[in-house]
Tab-separated table of C-alpha atoms (C1' of nucleotides) in Angstrom:
chain	number	residue	atom	x	y	z
A	18	UNK	CA	160.606	-8.316	47.250
A	19	UNK	CA	161.053	-4.549	47.497
A	20	UNK	CA	163.924	-3.329	45.546
A	21	UNK	CA	167.104	-2.329	47.254
A	22	UNK	CA	167.717	1.329	46.618
A	23	UNK	CA	171.258	2.159	45.578
A	24	UNK	CA	172.069	5.853	45.408
A	25	UNK	CA	175.325	6.963	43.852
A	26	UNK	CA	176.508	10.309	45.132
A	27	UNK	CA	178.379	12.283	42.484
A	28	UNK	CA	180.670	14.886	43.960
A	29	UNK	CA	182.229	16.007	40.690
A	30	UNK	CA	180.300	17.126	37.650
A	31	UNK	CA	181.436	14.220	35.567
A	32	UNK	CA	183.454	11.199	36.508
A	33	UNK	CA	182.570	8.631	33.919
A	34	UNK	CA	184.702	5.768	35.116
A	35	UNK	CA	184.183	5.791	38.861
A	36	UNK	CA	180.579	6.785	38.560
A	37	UNK	CA	179.948	4.273	35.834
A	38	UNK	CA	181.092	1.303	37.846
A	39	UNK	CA	178.229	1.055	40.334
A	40	UNK	CA	175.757	2.026	37.637
A	41	UNK	CA	176.990	-0.779	35.421
A	42	UNK	CA	177.187	-3.363	38.124
A	43	UNK	CA	173.975	-2.699	40.019
A	44	UNK	CA	172.057	-1.078	37.252
A	45	UNK	CA	171.191	-3.613	34.602
A	46	UNK	CA	170.196	-7.236	34.459
A	47	UNK	CA	168.610	-7.325	37.871
A	48	UNK	CA	165.770	-4.857	37.734
A	49	UNK	CA	163.962	-6.906	40.375
A	50	UNK	CA	166.772	-6.467	42.838
A	51	UNK	CA	168.209	-2.996	42.646
A	52	UNK	CA	166.882	0.413	41.868
A	53	UNK	CA	169.861	2.578	41.034
A	54	UNK	CA	169.848	6.364	40.912
A	55	UNK	CA	172.390	9.123	41.088
A	56	UNK	CA	172.268	12.321	43.017
A	57	UNK	CA	174.530	15.254	43.671
A	58	UNK	CA	174.643	18.203	46.049
A	59	UNK	CA	172.133	20.721	44.757
A	60	UNK	CA	170.886	18.301	42.150
A	61	UNK	CA	173.432	19.495	39.615
A	62	UNK	CA	173.066	17.357	36.500
A	63	UNK	CA	175.494	14.493	36.155
A	64	UNK	CA	176.350	12.881	32.876
A	65	UNK	CA	175.574	9.251	32.627
A	66	UNK	CA	178.596	7.160	31.924
A	67	UNK	CA	179.629	3.840	30.580
A	68	UNK	CA	176.786	3.716	28.097
A	69	UNK	CA	174.207	3.681	30.867
A	70	UNK	CA	171.060	5.696	30.561
A	71	UNK	CA	169.630	5.415	34.031
A	72	UNK	CA	171.242	8.444	35.589
A	73	UNK	CA	168.501	10.580	37.139
A	74	UNK	CA	169.718	13.730	38.750
A	75	UNK	CA	168.381	14.568	42.141
A	76	UNK	CA	169.656	16.462	45.132
A	77	UNK	CA	170.819	15.184	48.487
A	78	UNK	CA	167.261	14.295	49.515
A	79	UNK	CA	167.761	11.129	47.505
A	80	UNK	CA	170.008	9.874	50.275
A	81	UNK	CA	167.052	9.863	52.687
A	82	UNK	CA	165.618	6.742	51.155
A	83	UNK	CA	168.814	4.989	50.158
A	84	UNK	CA	169.523	1.483	51.341
A	85	UNK	CA	173.050	1.713	49.982
A	86	UNK	CA	174.982	4.924	49.370
A	87	UNK	CA	177.974	4.736	47.042
A	88	UNK	CA	180.508	7.556	46.862
A	89	UNK	CA	182.749	7.198	43.814
A	90	UNK	CA	186.096	8.951	43.428
A	91	UNK	CA	186.025	12.722	43.178
A	92	UNK	CA	188.001	15.729	44.198
A	93	UNK	CA	190.258	16.862	41.413
A	94	UNK	CA	189.897	20.286	42.976
A	95	UNK	CA	189.694	19.508	46.668
A	96	UNK	CA	188.443	16.623	48.747
A	97	UNK	CA	186.517	18.874	51.137
A	98	UNK	CA	182.758	18.536	50.954
A	99	UNK	CA	180.171	20.960	52.244
A	100	UNK	CA	178.278	20.651	55.504
A	101	UNK	CA	174.944	19.777	53.881
A	102	UNK	CA	176.558	16.816	52.164
A	103	UNK	CA	178.210	15.738	55.403
A	104	UNK	CA	174.888	15.968	57.232
A	105	UNK	CA	173.077	13.970	54.570
A	106	UNK	CA	175.685	11.216	54.686
A	107	UNK	CA	175.636	11.111	58.467
A	108	UNK	CA	171.848	10.873	58.474
A	109	UNK	CA	171.880	8.049	55.966
A	110	UNK	CA	174.420	6.173	58.025
A	111	UNK	CA	172.497	6.678	61.244
A	112	UNK	CA	169.386	5.399	59.535
A	113	UNK	CA	171.280	2.209	58.816
A	114	UNK	CA	172.109	2.681	55.167
A	115	UNK	CA	175.087	0.763	53.850
A	116	UNK	CA	177.902	3.193	53.055
A	117	UNK	CA	180.306	2.388	50.235
A	118	UNK	CA	183.212	4.321	48.743
A	119	UNK	CA	185.399	3.838	45.711
A	120	UNK	CA	188.893	5.289	45.395
A	121	UNK	CA	189.029	8.843	46.766
A	122	UNK	CA	185.340	8.620	47.682
A	123	UNK	CA	186.677	7.474	51.023
A	124	UNK	CA	187.735	11.070	51.711
A	125	UNK	CA	184.087	12.132	51.697
A	126	UNK	CA	183.040	9.459	54.163
A	127	UNK	CA	186.053	10.264	56.311
A	128	UNK	CA	184.808	13.823	56.834
A	129	UNK	CA	181.527	12.592	58.227
A	130	UNK	CA	183.186	10.801	61.127
A	131	UNK	CA	181.489	7.521	60.340
A	132	UNK	CA	184.822	5.922	59.544
A	133	UNK	CA	186.358	6.712	62.930
A	134	UNK	CA	187.736	3.607	64.533
A	135	UNK	CA	187.167	1.529	61.412
A	136	UNK	CA	189.570	-0.113	58.989
A	137	UNK	CA	189.223	1.472	55.557
A	138	UNK	CA	191.154	1.815	52.328
A	139	UNK	CA	191.524	4.218	49.425
A	140	UNK	CA	193.767	4.626	46.435
A	141	UNK	CA	197.315	3.711	47.481
A	142	UNK	CA	198.764	7.007	46.272
A	143	UNK	CA	196.549	8.833	48.757
A	144	UNK	CA	196.522	6.475	51.704
A	145	UNK	CA	199.145	8.416	53.639
A	146	UNK	CA	197.272	11.650	53.104
A	147	UNK	CA	194.065	10.101	54.377
A	148	UNK	CA	195.746	8.743	57.486
A	149	UNK	CA	197.390	12.060	58.132
A	150	UNK	CA	194.171	14.082	57.986
A	151	UNK	CA	192.037	11.538	59.801
A	152	UNK	CA	194.137	10.006	62.549
A	153	UNK	CA	191.149	8.196	64.093
A	154	UNK	CA	190.726	6.105	60.988
A	155	UNK	CA	192.677	2.901	60.541
A	156	UNK	CA	193.892	3.159	56.957
A	157	UNK	CA	194.796	-0.119	55.337
A	158	UNK	CA	196.834	0.898	52.268
A	159	UNK	CA	197.351	-2.560	50.856
A	160	UNK	CA	193.802	-3.832	50.646
A	161	UNK	CA	191.730	-3.900	47.487
A	162	UNK	CA	188.695	-3.322	49.636
A	163	UNK	CA	187.697	-3.541	53.284
A	164	UNK	CA	184.363	-4.785	54.625
A	165	UNK	CA	183.460	-3.298	57.996
A	166	UNK	CA	179.858	-4.388	57.821
A	167	UNK	CA	177.818	-1.239	57.346
A	168	UNK	CA	180.795	0.533	55.814
A	169	UNK	CA	182.763	-0.781	52.849
A	170	UNK	CA	185.647	1.038	51.178
A	171	UNK	CA	187.707	0.215	48.121
A	172	UNK	CA	190.973	1.274	46.519
A	173	UNK	CA	191.345	2.399	42.888
A	174	UNK	CA	188.591	2.045	40.328
A	175	UNK	CA	189.464	-1.550	39.506
A	176	UNK	CA	189.052	-2.423	43.165
A	177	UNK	CA	185.710	-0.608	43.073
A	178	UNK	CA	184.544	-3.215	40.597
A	179	UNK	CA	185.655	-5.962	42.950
A	180	UNK	CA	183.847	-4.370	45.848
A	181	UNK	CA	180.593	-3.898	43.972
A	182	UNK	CA	180.682	-7.523	42.871
A	183	UNK	CA	181.395	-8.570	46.427
A	184	UNK	CA	178.350	-6.653	47.622
A	185	UNK	CA	176.156	-8.337	45.054
A	186	UNK	CA	177.488	-11.658	46.232
A	187	UNK	CA	176.483	-10.747	49.777
A	188	UNK	CA	173.033	-9.604	48.699
A	189	UNK	CA	172.093	-12.078	46.009
A	190	UNK	CA	174.636	-14.866	46.115
A	191	UNK	CA	177.479	-16.058	43.971
A	192	UNK	CA	175.397	-17.060	40.987
A	193	UNK	CA	174.092	-13.601	40.350
A	194	UNK	CA	177.457	-12.019	41.154
A	195	UNK	CA	179.203	-14.289	38.685
A	196	UNK	CA	176.658	-13.525	36.009
A	197	UNK	CA	177.198	-9.796	36.476
A	198	UNK	CA	180.965	-10.299	36.446
A	199	UNK	CA	180.697	-12.168	33.180
A	200	UNK	CA	178.541	-9.462	31.691
A	201	UNK	CA	181.063	-6.737	32.427
A	202	UNK	CA	183.999	-9.037	31.713
A	203	UNK	CA	185.513	-8.761	35.167
A	204	UNK	CA	187.265	-11.399	37.202
A	205	UNK	CA	184.471	-12.949	39.277
A	206	UNK	CA	186.347	-12.538	42.515
A	207	UNK	CA	189.458	-10.989	43.939
A	208	UNK	CA	189.951	-11.065	47.646
A	209	UNK	CA	189.799	-7.763	49.451
A	210	UNK	CA	192.868	-8.340	51.526
A	211	UNK	CA	195.098	-9.075	48.592
A	212	UNK	CA	197.954	-6.587	48.132
A	213	UNK	CA	196.804	-3.568	46.248
A	214	UNK	CA	199.817	-2.933	44.067
A	215	UNK	CA	199.231	-6.101	42.127
A	216	UNK	CA	196.889	-4.262	39.854
A	217	UNK	CA	199.541	-1.682	39.077
A	218	UNK	CA	202.511	-3.852	38.213
A	219	UNK	CA	202.665	-5.743	34.971
A	220	UNK	CA	202.410	-9.483	35.253
A	221	UNK	CA	205.839	-10.763	36.105
A	222	UNK	CA	206.991	-13.596	33.933
A	223	UNK	CA	209.381	-16.086	35.390
A	224	UNK	CA	212.982	-14.988	35.477
A	225	UNK	CA	212.554	-11.493	36.782
A	226	UNK	CA	214.616	-11.597	39.930
A	227	UNK	CA	214.722	-7.821	40.352
A	228	UNK	CA	210.945	-7.491	40.573
A	229	UNK	CA	211.196	-7.444	44.346
A	230	UNK	CA	213.727	-4.646	44.276
A	231	UNK	CA	211.581	-2.605	41.917
A	232	UNK	CA	208.619	-3.120	44.197
A	233	UNK	CA	210.766	-2.031	47.113
A	234	UNK	CA	211.714	1.099	45.198
A	235	UNK	CA	208.090	1.861	44.360
A	236	UNK	CA	207.191	1.823	48.011
A	237	UNK	CA	209.900	4.370	48.752
A	238	UNK	CA	209.369	6.859	45.971
A	239	UNK	CA	209.300	9.707	48.459
A	240	UNK	CA	212.751	8.901	49.813
A	241	UNK	CA	216.198	9.636	48.439
A	242	UNK	CA	217.456	6.705	46.426
A	243	UNK	CA	220.735	5.949	44.710
A	244	UNK	CA	221.752	3.076	42.509
A	245	UNK	CA	224.016	1.933	45.309
A	246	UNK	CA	220.998	1.555	47.593
A	247	UNK	CA	219.197	-0.431	44.943
A	248	UNK	CA	222.173	-2.678	44.310
A	249	UNK	CA	222.537	-3.271	48.023
A	250	UNK	CA	218.900	-4.265	48.272
A	251	UNK	CA	219.308	-6.675	45.384
A	252	UNK	CA	222.591	-7.909	46.884
A	253	UNK	CA	224.468	-7.323	43.669
A	254	UNK	CA	227.481	-5.282	42.701
A	255	UNK	CA	226.800	-1.900	41.147
A	256	UNK	CA	227.841	-3.051	37.730
A	257	UNK	CA	225.910	-6.290	37.948
A	258	UNK	CA	222.794	-4.573	39.174
A	259	UNK	CA	222.795	-2.020	36.378
A	260	UNK	CA	223.350	-4.731	33.839
A	261	UNK	CA	220.517	-6.944	35.071
A	262	UNK	CA	218.220	-4.051	35.560
A	263	UNK	CA	218.704	-2.834	32.016
A	264	UNK	CA	218.186	-6.307	30.684
A	265	UNK	CA	214.924	-6.806	32.557
A	266	UNK	CA	213.328	-3.399	32.151
A	267	UNK	CA	214.911	-2.026	29.035
A	268	UNK	CA	216.164	1.101	30.784
A	269	UNK	CA	218.808	2.107	33.277
A	270	UNK	CA	217.931	2.197	36.978
A	271	UNK	CA	217.805	5.947	37.501
A	272	UNK	CA	215.871	6.559	34.313
A	273	UNK	CA	213.317	3.995	35.379
A	274	UNK	CA	213.061	5.576	38.811
A	275	UNK	CA	212.448	8.986	37.350
A	276	UNK	CA	209.726	7.565	35.166
A	277	UNK	CA	208.014	6.059	38.191
A	278	UNK	CA	208.279	9.301	40.106
A	279	UNK	CA	206.573	11.168	37.292
A	280	UNK	CA	203.837	8.533	37.085
A	281	UNK	CA	203.102	8.955	40.763
A	282	UNK	CA	203.089	12.711	40.308
A	283	UNK	CA	200.458	12.359	37.582
A	284	UNK	CA	198.315	10.316	39.942
A	285	UNK	CA	198.571	12.942	42.626
A	286	UNK	CA	197.940	15.836	40.271
A	287	UNK	CA	194.839	14.169	38.877
A	288	UNK	CA	193.329	12.934	42.069
A	289	UNK	CA	194.237	15.542	44.647
A	290	UNK	CA	194.498	19.267	45.121
A	291	UNK	CA	197.888	19.066	46.771
A	292	UNK	CA	200.187	22.016	46.060
A	293	UNK	CA	202.980	21.405	43.576
A	294	UNK	CA	205.625	21.560	46.259
A	295	UNK	CA	203.908	18.865	48.233
A	296	UNK	CA	203.593	16.668	45.154
A	297	UNK	CA	207.270	17.242	44.415
A	298	UNK	CA	208.309	16.055	47.805
A	299	UNK	CA	205.964	13.059	47.817
A	300	UNK	CA	207.402	11.755	44.601
A	301	UNK	CA	210.944	12.246	45.784
A	302	UNK	CA	211.930	14.965	43.384
A	303	UNK	CA	212.866	17.454	46.045
A	304	UNK	CA	212.320	21.075	45.168
A	305	UNK	CA	209.403	22.288	43.110
A	306	UNK	CA	211.819	23.640	40.507
A	307	UNK	CA	213.465	20.301	40.048
A	308	UNK	CA	210.110	18.569	39.909
A	309	UNK	CA	208.823	20.932	37.247
A	310	UNK	CA	211.858	20.291	35.087
A	311	UNK	CA	211.432	16.522	35.287
A	312	UNK	CA	207.735	16.638	34.754
A	313	UNK	CA	207.986	18.867	31.759
A	314	UNK	CA	210.692	16.772	30.204
A	315	UNK	CA	208.646	13.613	30.225
A	316	UNK	CA	205.167	14.985	29.596
A	317	UNK	CA	206.035	18.263	27.876
A	318	UNK	CA	203.442	19.843	30.147
A	319	UNK	CA	203.870	21.907	33.274
A	320	UNK	CA	202.366	20.226	36.344
A	321	UNK	CA	199.626	22.820	36.649
A	322	UNK	CA	198.698	22.494	33.000
A	323	UNK	CA	198.514	18.761	33.386
A	324	UNK	CA	196.257	19.092	36.403
A	325	UNK	CA	193.990	21.547	34.639
A	326	UNK	CA	193.676	19.245	31.690
A	327	UNK	CA	192.463	16.456	33.919
A	328	UNK	CA	190.108	18.432	36.089
A	329	UNK	CA	188.081	19.300	33.033
A	330	UNK	CA	185.262	17.014	32.083
A	331	UNK	CA	186.672	13.875	30.563
A	332	UNK	CA	185.096	12.425	27.441
A	333	UNK	CA	182.353	9.937	28.079
A	334	UNK	CA	183.155	6.264	27.782
A	335	UNK	CA	181.225	3.804	25.680
A	336	UNK	CA	181.016	0.126	26.451
B	18	DA	C1'	221.792	31.144	33.419
B	19	DG	C1'	226.340	28.938	34.610
B	20	DA	C1'	229.356	26.597	37.414
B	21	DT	C1'	230.142	23.005	40.589
B	22	DT	C1'	230.000	18.562	42.292
B	23	DA	C1'	228.089	14.107	43.083
B	24	DG	C1'	226.319	10.464	40.922
B	25	DG	C1'	225.040	7.538	36.832
B	26	DC	C1'	225.899	5.101	32.490
B	27	DC	C1'	228.300	1.908	29.723
B	28	DG	C1'	232.261	-0.019	26.984
B	29	DC	C1'	236.198	-2.570	28.037
B	30	DC	C1'	238.875	-6.088	30.135
B	31	DA	C1'	240.688	-9.207	33.547
B	32	DT	C1'	238.835	-12.707	36.530
B	33	DT	C1'	235.980	-16.466	37.782
C	2	DA	C1'	236.171	-21.742	24.376
C	3	DC	C1'	232.400	-19.628	26.692
C	4	DA	C1'	229.422	-17.000	29.785
C	5	DA	C1'	228.733	-14.249	33.637
C	6	DT	C1'	230.841	-11.040	36.860
C	7	DG	C1'	232.751	-6.851	38.952
C	8	DG	C1'	235.940	-3.027	38.827
C	9	DC	C1'	237.792	0.969	36.221
C	10	DG	C1'	237.682	5.160	33.758
C	11	DG	C1'	235.790	8.479	30.498
C	12	DC	C1'	231.955	10.872	29.399
C	13	DC	C1'	227.237	12.383	30.555
C	14	DT	C1'	223.346	13.836	33.626
C	15	DA	C1'	221.177	15.659	37.712
C	16	DA	C1'	220.759	18.871	41.362
C	17	DT	C1'	221.848	22.821	43.812
DNA sequence: AGATTAGGCCGCCATT
DNA sequence: ACAATGGCGGCCTAAT
């Protein structure tokens, strides 16, 4: 059997985690099945990640012979990609190559037009942005991953693992997929249509009746919110709500909310190039000035400093 | 930066 | 007697 050529397109200089996932999953153990390489626009060297040593840097011409193209998350600076990269992706797709994205990698595929009319997903914090810029795409914010046949997209990096395992199951069957899952210590299977937030909330033990209200709050982080609103949603008195909330989370409602807003802001700062004002409004902290104050208080870093810190090359992971 | 105002937090107590 | 509740008021925090 000829080997199936998997080409991972790196759009940032180094992205150990996202890039490492397909390398790990397709790259070892099954040398008879997959030949895995990386490439990048202009052939700029890419650090291997996750303890893998198979990364071979090539330019976009590598996409010409790919059977599967995987675009991992990228874009700490901007999600725009150049026209050569777009053309290479379009050509690969037209040739029949299977197109896969992980996390914000979906933004690259979106620019090529090959997602138009299809159901896709990306990281939940950026789903609205994707839908806004690419109105012809049907963005499914709650899926872990979406299989549209030739095109498969996945949410955050954890969902990228699920998608890669799913693809191996399609190609080589459940036995091989389960063996790979065991090797990388992943759950052998999570369904693509399962709600995406599950991976972000801690496991809820029994006796956590406000979990639904917290979830409801998380989905409305960009809107104004008062404790009265929360209490109304939970159908409790103000006093009762505060009391239960504190008991279940260890902090008061507003404090918890602020914490969540800052967490979302970190996500956006790391994974997008959105201006500070836009981030401020998306996380429900109103003006940029107010946002800065909050952000600095809980991270002791200004938003821009934080972003800079994370757009630098991250340290390589070992496995 | 300081003042203003709305809203939040929490101890306390009467009620259930 | 006990536990949970909900309202009140004083003090604190957030936001403009």
